[in-house]
Protein backbone atom coordinates (compact mmCIF):
# COMPACT_ATOMS: atom_id res chain seq x y z
CA UNK A 1 0.00 0.00 0.00
CA UNK A 2 1.13 3.55 -0.70
CA UNK A 3 0.65 6.10 2.06
CA UNK A 4 1.12 9.85 2.28
CA UNK A 5 1.86 11.24 5.74
CA UNK A 6 0.19 14.42 6.94
CA UNK A 7 2.60 16.96 8.40
CA UNK A 8 1.73 16.23 12.02
CA UNK A 9 2.21 12.51 11.38
CA UNK A 10 5.73 13.15 10.03
CA UNK A 11 6.62 15.12 13.14
CA UNK A 12 5.19 12.44 15.41
CA UNK A 13 7.08 9.66 13.64
CA UNK A 14 10.33 11.59 14.04
CA UNK A 15 9.89 13.20 17.45
CA UNK A 16 6.84 11.85 19.30
CA UNK A 17 6.06 8.31 18.14
CA UNK A 18 3.94 7.76 21.25
CA UNK A 19 1.31 10.00 19.59
CA UNK A 20 0.82 7.56 16.70
CA UNK A 21 -2.02 5.09 16.81
CA UNK A 22 -1.07 1.43 16.97
CA UNK A 23 -2.59 0.92 13.50
CA UNK A 24 -0.54 3.74 12.00
CA UNK A 25 2.67 2.55 13.61
CA UNK A 26 2.06 -0.97 12.30
CA UNK A 27 1.47 0.24 8.74
CA UNK A 28 4.55 2.45 8.81
CA UNK A 29 6.71 -0.43 10.04
CA UNK A 30 5.28 -2.88 7.50
CA UNK A 31 8.02 -3.30 4.88
CA UNK A 32 5.46 -4.02 2.15
CA UNK A 33 4.14 -0.47 2.41
CA UNK A 34 5.67 2.62 0.86
CA UNK A 35 5.50 5.80 2.91
CA UNK A 36 5.62 9.09 1.03
CA UNK A 37 6.31 12.62 2.20
CA UNK A 38 5.32 15.78 0.37
CA UNK A 39 7.70 18.70 -0.04
CA UNK A 40 4.68 20.81 0.92
CA UNK A 41 5.00 19.39 4.45
CA UNK A 42 8.63 20.49 4.60
CA UNK A 43 7.57 23.95 3.50
CA UNK A 44 4.88 24.04 6.22
CA UNK A 45 7.35 22.89 8.88
CA UNK A 46 9.98 25.39 7.74
CA UNK A 47 7.46 28.23 7.75
CA UNK A 48 6.16 27.40 11.24
CA UNK A 49 9.73 26.99 12.49
CA UNK A 50 10.72 30.43 11.15
CA UNK A 51 7.67 31.97 12.85
CA UNK A 52 8.68 30.31 16.14
CA UNK A 53 5.45 28.27 16.18
CA UNK A 54 7.29 24.95 16.05
CA UNK A 55 10.34 23.41 17.70
CA UNK A 56 12.18 20.44 16.24
CA UNK A 57 14.02 19.08 19.27
CA UNK A 58 17.47 20.43 18.52
CA UNK A 59 17.49 20.28 14.74
CA UNK A 60 16.57 22.73 12.02
CA UNK A 61 14.25 22.17 9.05
CA UNK A 62 17.14 21.79 6.60
CA UNK A 63 18.11 18.57 8.40
CA UNK A 64 14.69 16.98 7.92
CA UNK A 65 15.08 15.59 4.37
CA UNK A 66 18.08 13.51 5.46
CA UNK A 67 16.32 12.38 8.65
CA UNK A 68 13.21 11.44 6.66
CA UNK A 69 15.23 9.41 4.15
CA UNK A 70 17.07 7.66 6.99
CA UNK A 71 13.79 6.22 8.28
CA UNK A 72 13.05 4.89 4.79
CA UNK A 73 10.40 7.31 3.60
CA UNK A 74 10.24 8.58 0.02
CA UNK A 75 9.47 12.03 -1.32
CA UNK A 76 6.66 12.52 -3.81
CA UNK A 77 7.86 13.59 -7.22
CA UNK A 78 5.72 16.69 -7.66
CA UNK A 79 4.79 17.56 -11.21
CA UNK A 80 3.55 20.73 -12.86
CA UNK A 81 0.30 18.88 -13.66
CA UNK A 82 -0.46 18.30 -9.97
CA UNK A 83 -0.08 22.01 -9.27
CA UNK A 84 -1.96 23.07 -12.41
CA UNK A 85 -4.94 20.81 -11.63
CA UNK A 86 -5.22 21.86 -7.98
CA UNK A 87 -8.15 24.12 -8.90
CA UNK A 88 -10.28 20.96 -9.24
CA UNK A 89 -10.30 20.43 -5.47
CA UNK A 90 -13.56 21.90 -4.13
CA UNK A 91 -13.09 24.52 -1.45
CA UNK A 92 -15.29 22.87 1.15
CA UNK A 93 -15.09 23.83 4.81
CA UNK A 94 -11.39 23.12 5.14
CA UNK A 95 -9.35 26.13 4.06
CA UNK A 96 -5.81 25.38 5.31
CA UNK A 97 -3.70 25.60 2.13
CA UNK A 98 -1.14 23.04 3.29
CA UNK A 99 -3.78 20.45 4.18
CA UNK A 100 -5.68 21.11 0.97
CA UNK A 101 -2.62 20.51 -1.18
CA UNK A 102 -1.76 17.32 0.70
CA UNK A 103 -5.35 16.17 0.13
CA UNK A 104 -4.97 16.93 -3.57
CA UNK A 105 -1.72 14.98 -3.76
CA UNK A 106 -3.21 11.98 -1.95
CA UNK A 107 -6.18 11.94 -4.33
CA UNK A 108 -4.06 12.55 -7.46
CA UNK A 109 -1.51 9.84 -6.64
CA UNK A 110 -4.13 7.46 -5.20
CA UNK A 111 -2.36 7.34 -1.83
CA UNK A 112 -3.99 6.61 1.50
CA UNK A 113 -3.63 9.74 3.62
CA UNK A 114 -2.35 9.11 7.15
CA UNK A 115 -3.82 11.87 9.30
CA UNK A 116 -5.56 12.29 12.60
CA UNK A 117 -7.65 15.10 11.09
CA UNK A 118 -11.14 13.58 10.75
CA UNK A 119 -12.60 16.82 9.39
CA UNK A 120 -11.17 15.84 6.02
CA UNK A 121 -13.87 13.18 5.48
CA UNK A 122 -15.74 15.69 3.34
CA UNK A 123 -13.21 14.86 0.60
CA UNK A 124 -13.92 11.12 0.63
CA UNK A 125 -16.32 11.42 -2.36
CA UNK A 126 -13.36 12.71 -4.41
CA UNK A 127 -11.44 9.54 -3.65
CA UNK A 128 -9.61 10.60 -0.49
CA UNK A 129 -8.92 7.60 1.72
CA UNK A 130 -8.05 8.41 5.32
CA UNK A 131 -6.22 6.22 7.79
CA UNK A 132 -5.54 6.59 11.47
Coordinates of N, CA and C in Angstrom, one line a residue:
X1 N 0.8 -1.2 0.0 CA 0.0 0.0 0.0 C 0.9 1.2 0.0
X2 N 0.4 2.3 -0.7 CA 1.1 3.6 -0.7 C 0.4 4.6 0.2
X3 N 1.2 5.1 1.1 CA 0.6 6.1 2.1 C 1.3 7.4 1.9
X4 N 0.6 8.5 2.2 CA 1.1 9.9 2.3 C 0.9 10.3 3.7
X5 N 2.0 10.8 4.4 CA 1.9 11.2 5.7 C 1.5 12.7 5.8
X6 N 0.5 13.0 6.6 CA 0.2 14.4 6.9 C 1.4 15.0 7.7
X7 N 1.5 16.3 7.8 CA 2.6 17.0 8.4 C 2.7 16.6 9.9
X8 N 1.6 16.6 10.6 CA 1.7 16.2 12.0 C 2.2 14.8 12.2
X9 N 1.8 13.9 11.3 CA 2.2 12.5 11.4 C 3.7 12.4 11.2
X10 N 4.3 13.2 10.3 CA 5.7 13.2 10.0 C 6.4 13.5 11.3
X11 N 6.0 14.6 11.9 CA 6.6 15.1 13.1 C 6.5 14.1 14.3
X12 N 5.4 13.4 14.4 CA 5.2 12.4 15.4 C 6.1 11.2 15.2
X13 N 6.2 10.8 13.9 CA 7.1 9.7 13.6 C 8.5 10.0 14.1
X14 N 9.0 11.2 13.8 CA 10.3 11.6 14.0 C 10.6 12.0 15.5
X15 N 9.6 12.6 16.1 CA 9.9 13.2 17.5 C 9.0 12.7 18.6
X16 N 7.8 12.3 18.3 CA 6.8 11.9 19.3 C 6.1 10.6 18.9
X17 N 6.8 9.5 18.7 CA 6.1 8.3 18.1 C 5.0 7.8 19.1
X18 N 5.0 8.2 20.3 CA 3.9 7.8 21.2 C 2.6 8.4 20.9
X19 N 2.6 9.4 20.0 CA 1.3 10.0 19.6 C 0.6 9.3 18.4
X20 N 1.4 8.3 17.8 CA 0.8 7.6 16.7 C -0.1 6.5 17.2
X21 N -1.2 6.2 16.4 CA -2.0 5.1 16.8 C -1.3 3.8 16.5
X22 N -1.7 2.7 17.2 CA -1.1 1.4 17.0 C -1.2 1.0 15.5
X23 N -2.4 1.3 14.9 CA -2.6 0.9 13.5 C -1.6 1.7 12.6
X24 N -1.4 2.9 12.8 CA -0.5 3.7 12.0 C 0.9 3.2 12.1
X25 N 1.3 3.0 13.4 CA 2.7 2.6 13.6 C 2.9 1.2 12.9
X26 N 1.9 0.3 13.0 CA 2.1 -1.0 12.3 C 2.2 -0.8 10.8
X27 N 1.4 0.0 10.2 CA 1.5 0.2 8.7 C 2.8 0.9 8.3
X28 N 3.3 1.8 9.1 CA 4.5 2.4 8.8 C 5.7 1.5 8.9
X29 N 5.6 0.6 9.9 CA 6.7 -0.4 10.0 C 6.6 -1.6 9.1
X30 N 5.5 -1.8 8.4 CA 5.3 -2.9 7.5 C 6.1 -2.6 6.2
X31 N 7.1 -3.5 6.0 CA 8.0 -3.3 4.9 C 7.4 -3.4 3.5
X32 N 6.2 -3.9 3.4 CA 5.5 -4.0 2.2 C 4.9 -2.7 1.7
X33 N 4.7 -1.8 2.7 CA 4.1 -0.5 2.4 C 5.2 0.5 2.0
X34 N 4.8 1.5 1.2 CA 5.7 2.6 0.9 C 5.1 3.9 1.5
X35 N 5.9 4.6 2.2 CA 5.5 5.8 2.9 C 6.1 7.0 2.2
X36 N 5.2 7.9 1.8 CA 5.6 9.1 1.0 C 5.4 10.4 1.9
X37 N 6.3 11.3 1.6 CA 6.3 12.6 2.2 C 6.2 13.7 1.1
X38 N 5.4 14.7 1.3 CA 5.3 15.8 0.4 C 6.3 16.9 0.7
X39 N 6.9 17.5 -0.3 CA 7.7 18.7 0.0 C 6.9 19.8 0.6
X40 N 5.6 19.8 0.3 CA 4.7 20.8 0.9 C 4.8 20.7 2.4
X41 N 4.9 19.5 3.0 CA 5.0 19.4 4.4 C 6.3 20.0 5.0
X42 N 7.4 19.9 4.2 CA 8.6 20.5 4.6 C 8.5 22.0 4.6
X43 N 7.8 22.5 3.6 CA 7.6 24.0 3.5 C 6.8 24.4 4.7
X44 N 5.7 23.7 5.1 CA 4.9 24.0 6.2 C 5.7 24.0 7.5
X45 N 6.5 23.0 7.7 CA 7.3 22.9 8.9 C 8.3 24.0 8.9
X46 N 9.0 24.3 7.8 CA 10.0 25.4 7.7 C 9.3 26.7 8.1
X47 N 8.2 27.0 7.5 CA 7.5 28.2 7.8 C 7.1 28.4 9.2
X48 N 6.5 27.3 9.8 CA 6.2 27.4 11.2 C 7.4 27.5 12.1
X49 N 8.5 26.9 11.7 CA 9.7 27.0 12.5 C 10.2 28.4 12.5
X50 N 10.2 29.1 11.3 CA 10.7 30.4 11.1 C 9.9 31.4 11.9
X51 N 8.6 31.1 12.1 CA 7.7 32.0 12.9 C 7.7 31.6 14.3
X52 N 8.6 30.7 14.7 CA 8.7 30.3 16.1 C 7.4 29.6 16.7
X53 N 6.7 29.0 15.8 CA 5.5 28.3 16.2 C 5.7 26.8 16.3
X54 N 7.0 26.4 16.0 CA 7.3 24.9 16.1 C 8.7 24.8 16.5
X55 N 9.0 23.8 17.3 CA 10.3 23.4 17.7 C 10.6 22.0 17.2
X56 N 11.8 21.7 16.8 CA 12.2 20.4 16.2 C 13.2 19.7 17.1
X57 N 13.2 19.8 18.3 CA 14.0 19.1 19.3 C 15.5 19.1 18.9
X58 N 16.0 20.3 18.7 CA 17.5 20.4 18.5 C 18.0 20.4 17.1
X59 N 17.1 20.2 16.1 CA 17.5 20.3 14.7 C 16.8 21.4 14.0
X60 N 17.2 21.7 12.8 CA 16.6 22.7 12.0 C 15.9 22.1 10.8
X61 N 15.0 22.8 10.2 CA 14.2 22.2 9.0 C 15.1 21.6 7.9
X62 N 16.3 22.3 7.7 CA 17.1 21.8 6.6 C 17.7 20.4 6.8
X63 N 17.6 19.9 8.1 CA 18.1 18.6 8.4 C 17.0 17.5 8.2
X64 N 15.8 17.9 8.0 CA 14.7 17.0 7.9 C 14.7 16.1 6.7
X65 N 15.1 16.5 5.5 CA 15.1 15.6 4.4 C 16.0 14.4 4.6
X66 N 17.2 14.6 5.2 CA 18.1 13.5 5.5 C 17.5 12.6 6.5
X67 N 16.9 13.2 7.6 CA 16.3 12.4 8.6 C 15.1 11.5 8.1
X68 N 14.4 12.1 7.2 CA 13.2 11.4 6.7 C 13.7 10.3 5.8
X69 N 14.7 10.5 5.0 CA 15.2 9.4 4.1 C 15.8 8.3 5.0
X70 N 16.5 8.7 6.1 CA 17.1 7.7 7.0 C 16.0 6.7 7.6
X71 N 14.8 7.1 7.8 CA 13.8 6.2 8.3 C 13.1 5.4 7.2
X72 N 13.5 5.7 5.9 CA 13.1 4.9 4.8 C 11.9 5.5 4.0
X73 N 11.5 6.7 4.3 CA 10.4 7.3 3.6 C 10.9 7.9 2.3
X74 N 9.9 8.0 1.3 CA 10.2 8.6 0.0 C 9.5 9.9 -0.2
X75 N 10.1 10.8 -1.0 CA 9.5 12.0 -1.3 C 8.7 11.9 -2.6
X76 N 7.5 12.5 -2.6 CA 6.7 12.5 -3.8 C 7.4 13.3 -4.9
X77 N 7.3 12.8 -6.1 CA 7.9 13.6 -7.2 C 6.8 14.5 -7.7
X78 N 6.7 15.7 -7.2 CA 5.7 16.7 -7.7 C 5.9 17.0 -9.1
X79 N 4.8 17.2 -9.8 CA 4.8 17.6 -11.2 C 4.0 18.8 -11.5
X80 N 4.3 19.5 -12.5 CA 3.5 20.7 -12.9 C 2.1 20.4 -13.0
X81 N 1.7 19.2 -13.5 CA 0.3 18.9 -13.7 C -0.5 18.8 -12.3
X82 N 0.2 18.3 -11.3 CA -0.5 18.3 -10.0 C -0.8 19.7 -9.5
X83 N 0.2 20.6 -9.7 CA -0.1 22.0 -9.3 C -1.1 22.7 -10.2
X84 N -1.0 22.4 -11.5 CA -2.0 23.1 -12.4 C -3.4 22.6 -12.2
X85 N -3.6 21.4 -11.8 CA -4.9 20.8 -11.6 C -5.5 21.0 -10.2
X86 N -4.8 21.6 -9.4 CA -5.2 21.9 -8.0 C -6.6 22.6 -7.9
X87 N -6.9 23.4 -8.9 CA -8.2 24.1 -8.9 C -9.4 23.2 -8.9
X88 N -9.2 21.9 -9.2 CA -10.3 21.0 -9.2 C -10.7 20.5 -7.9
X89 N -9.9 20.8 -6.8 CA -10.3 20.4 -5.5 C -11.3 21.4 -5.0
X90 N -12.5 21.0 -4.6 CA -13.6 21.9 -4.1 C -13.1 22.6 -2.8
X91 N -13.5 23.8 -2.6 CA -13.1 24.5 -1.5 C -13.6 23.9 -0.2
X92 N -14.8 23.5 -0.1 CA -15.3 22.9 1.2 C -15.1 23.7 2.4
X93 N -15.2 23.1 3.5 CA -15.1 23.8 4.8 C -13.6 24.0 5.2
X94 N -12.8 23.1 4.7 CA -11.4 23.1 5.1 C -10.6 24.1 4.3
X95 N -10.0 25.1 4.9 CA -9.3 26.1 4.1 C -7.8 26.2 4.2
X96 N -7.3 25.4 5.1 CA -5.8 25.4 5.3 C -5.1 25.0 4.0
X97 N -4.3 25.9 3.4 CA -3.7 25.6 2.1 C -2.7 24.4 2.1
X98 N -2.0 24.2 3.2 CA -1.1 23.0 3.3 C -1.9 21.7 3.3
X99 N -2.9 21.7 4.1 CA -3.8 20.5 4.2 C -4.5 20.2 2.8
X100 N -5.0 21.3 2.2 CA -5.7 21.1 1.0 C -4.8 20.6 -0.1
X101 N -3.5 21.0 -0.2 CA -2.6 20.5 -1.2 C -2.2 19.1 -0.9
X102 N -2.0 18.7 0.4 CA -1.8 17.3 0.7 C -2.9 16.4 0.3
X103 N -4.2 16.9 0.5 CA -5.3 16.2 0.1 C -5.3 15.9 -1.4
X104 N -5.0 17.0 -2.1 CA -5.0 16.9 -3.6 C -3.9 15.9 -4.0
X105 N -2.8 15.9 -3.4 CA -1.7 15.0 -3.8 C -2.2 13.5 -3.5
X106 N -2.8 13.3 -2.3 CA -3.2 12.0 -2.0 C -4.2 11.5 -3.0
X107 N -5.2 12.3 -3.3 CA -6.2 11.9 -4.3 C -5.5 11.7 -5.7
X108 N -4.7 12.6 -6.1 CA -4.1 12.5 -7.5 C -3.2 11.3 -7.6
X109 N -2.4 11.0 -6.6 CA -1.5 9.8 -6.6 C -2.1 8.5 -6.2
X110 N -3.4 8.6 -5.7 CA -4.1 7.5 -5.2 C -3.4 6.9 -4.0
X111 N -3.0 7.7 -3.1 CA -2.4 7.3 -1.8 C -3.4 7.4 -0.7
X112 N -3.2 6.5 0.3 CA -4.0 6.6 1.5 C -3.3 7.7 2.3
X113 N -4.1 8.6 2.9 CA -3.6 9.7 3.6 C -3.7 9.4 5.1
X114 N -2.5 9.4 5.7 CA -2.4 9.1 7.2 C -2.4 10.4 7.9
X115 N -3.6 10.6 8.6 CA -3.8 11.9 9.3 C -4.8 11.6 10.4
X116 N -4.6 12.4 11.5 CA -5.6 12.3 12.6 C -6.7 13.3 12.4
X117 N -6.6 14.1 11.4 CA -7.7 15.1 11.1 C -8.9 14.5 10.4
X118 N -9.9 14.2 11.2 CA -11.1 13.6 10.8 C -12.1 14.6 10.0
X119 N -11.8 15.8 10.1 CA -12.6 16.8 9.4 C -12.4 16.7 7.9
X120 N -11.5 16.0 7.5 CA -11.2 15.8 6.0 C -12.1 14.8 5.3
X121 N -13.0 14.2 6.1 CA -13.9 13.2 5.5 C -14.7 13.8 4.4
X122 N -14.9 15.1 4.4 CA -15.7 15.7 3.3 C -15.1 15.5 1.9
X123 N -13.9 15.1 1.9 CA -13.2 14.9 0.6 C -13.2 13.4 0.2
X124 N -13.8 12.5 1.0 CA -13.9 11.1 0.6 C -14.6 10.9 -0.7
X125 N -15.7 11.6 -1.1 CA -16.3 11.4 -2.4 C -15.4 11.7 -3.6
X126 N -14.3 12.4 -3.3 CA -13.4 12.7 -4.4 C -12.3 11.6 -4.6
X127 N -12.4 10.6 -3.6 CA -11.4 9.5 -3.6 C -10.4 9.6 -2.5
X128 N -10.5 10.5 -1.6 CA -9.6 10.6 -0.5 C -9.9 9.4 0.5
X129 N -8.8 8.7 0.7 CA -8.9 7.6 1.7 C -8.1 8.0 2.9
X130 N -8.7 8.0 4.1 CA -8.0 8.4 5.3 C -7.7 7.2 6.2
X131 N -6.6 7.3 6.9 CA -6.2 6.2 7.8 C -5.7 6.8 9.1
X132 N -6.1 6.3 10.2 CA -5.5 6.6 11.5 C -5.8 5.4 12.4

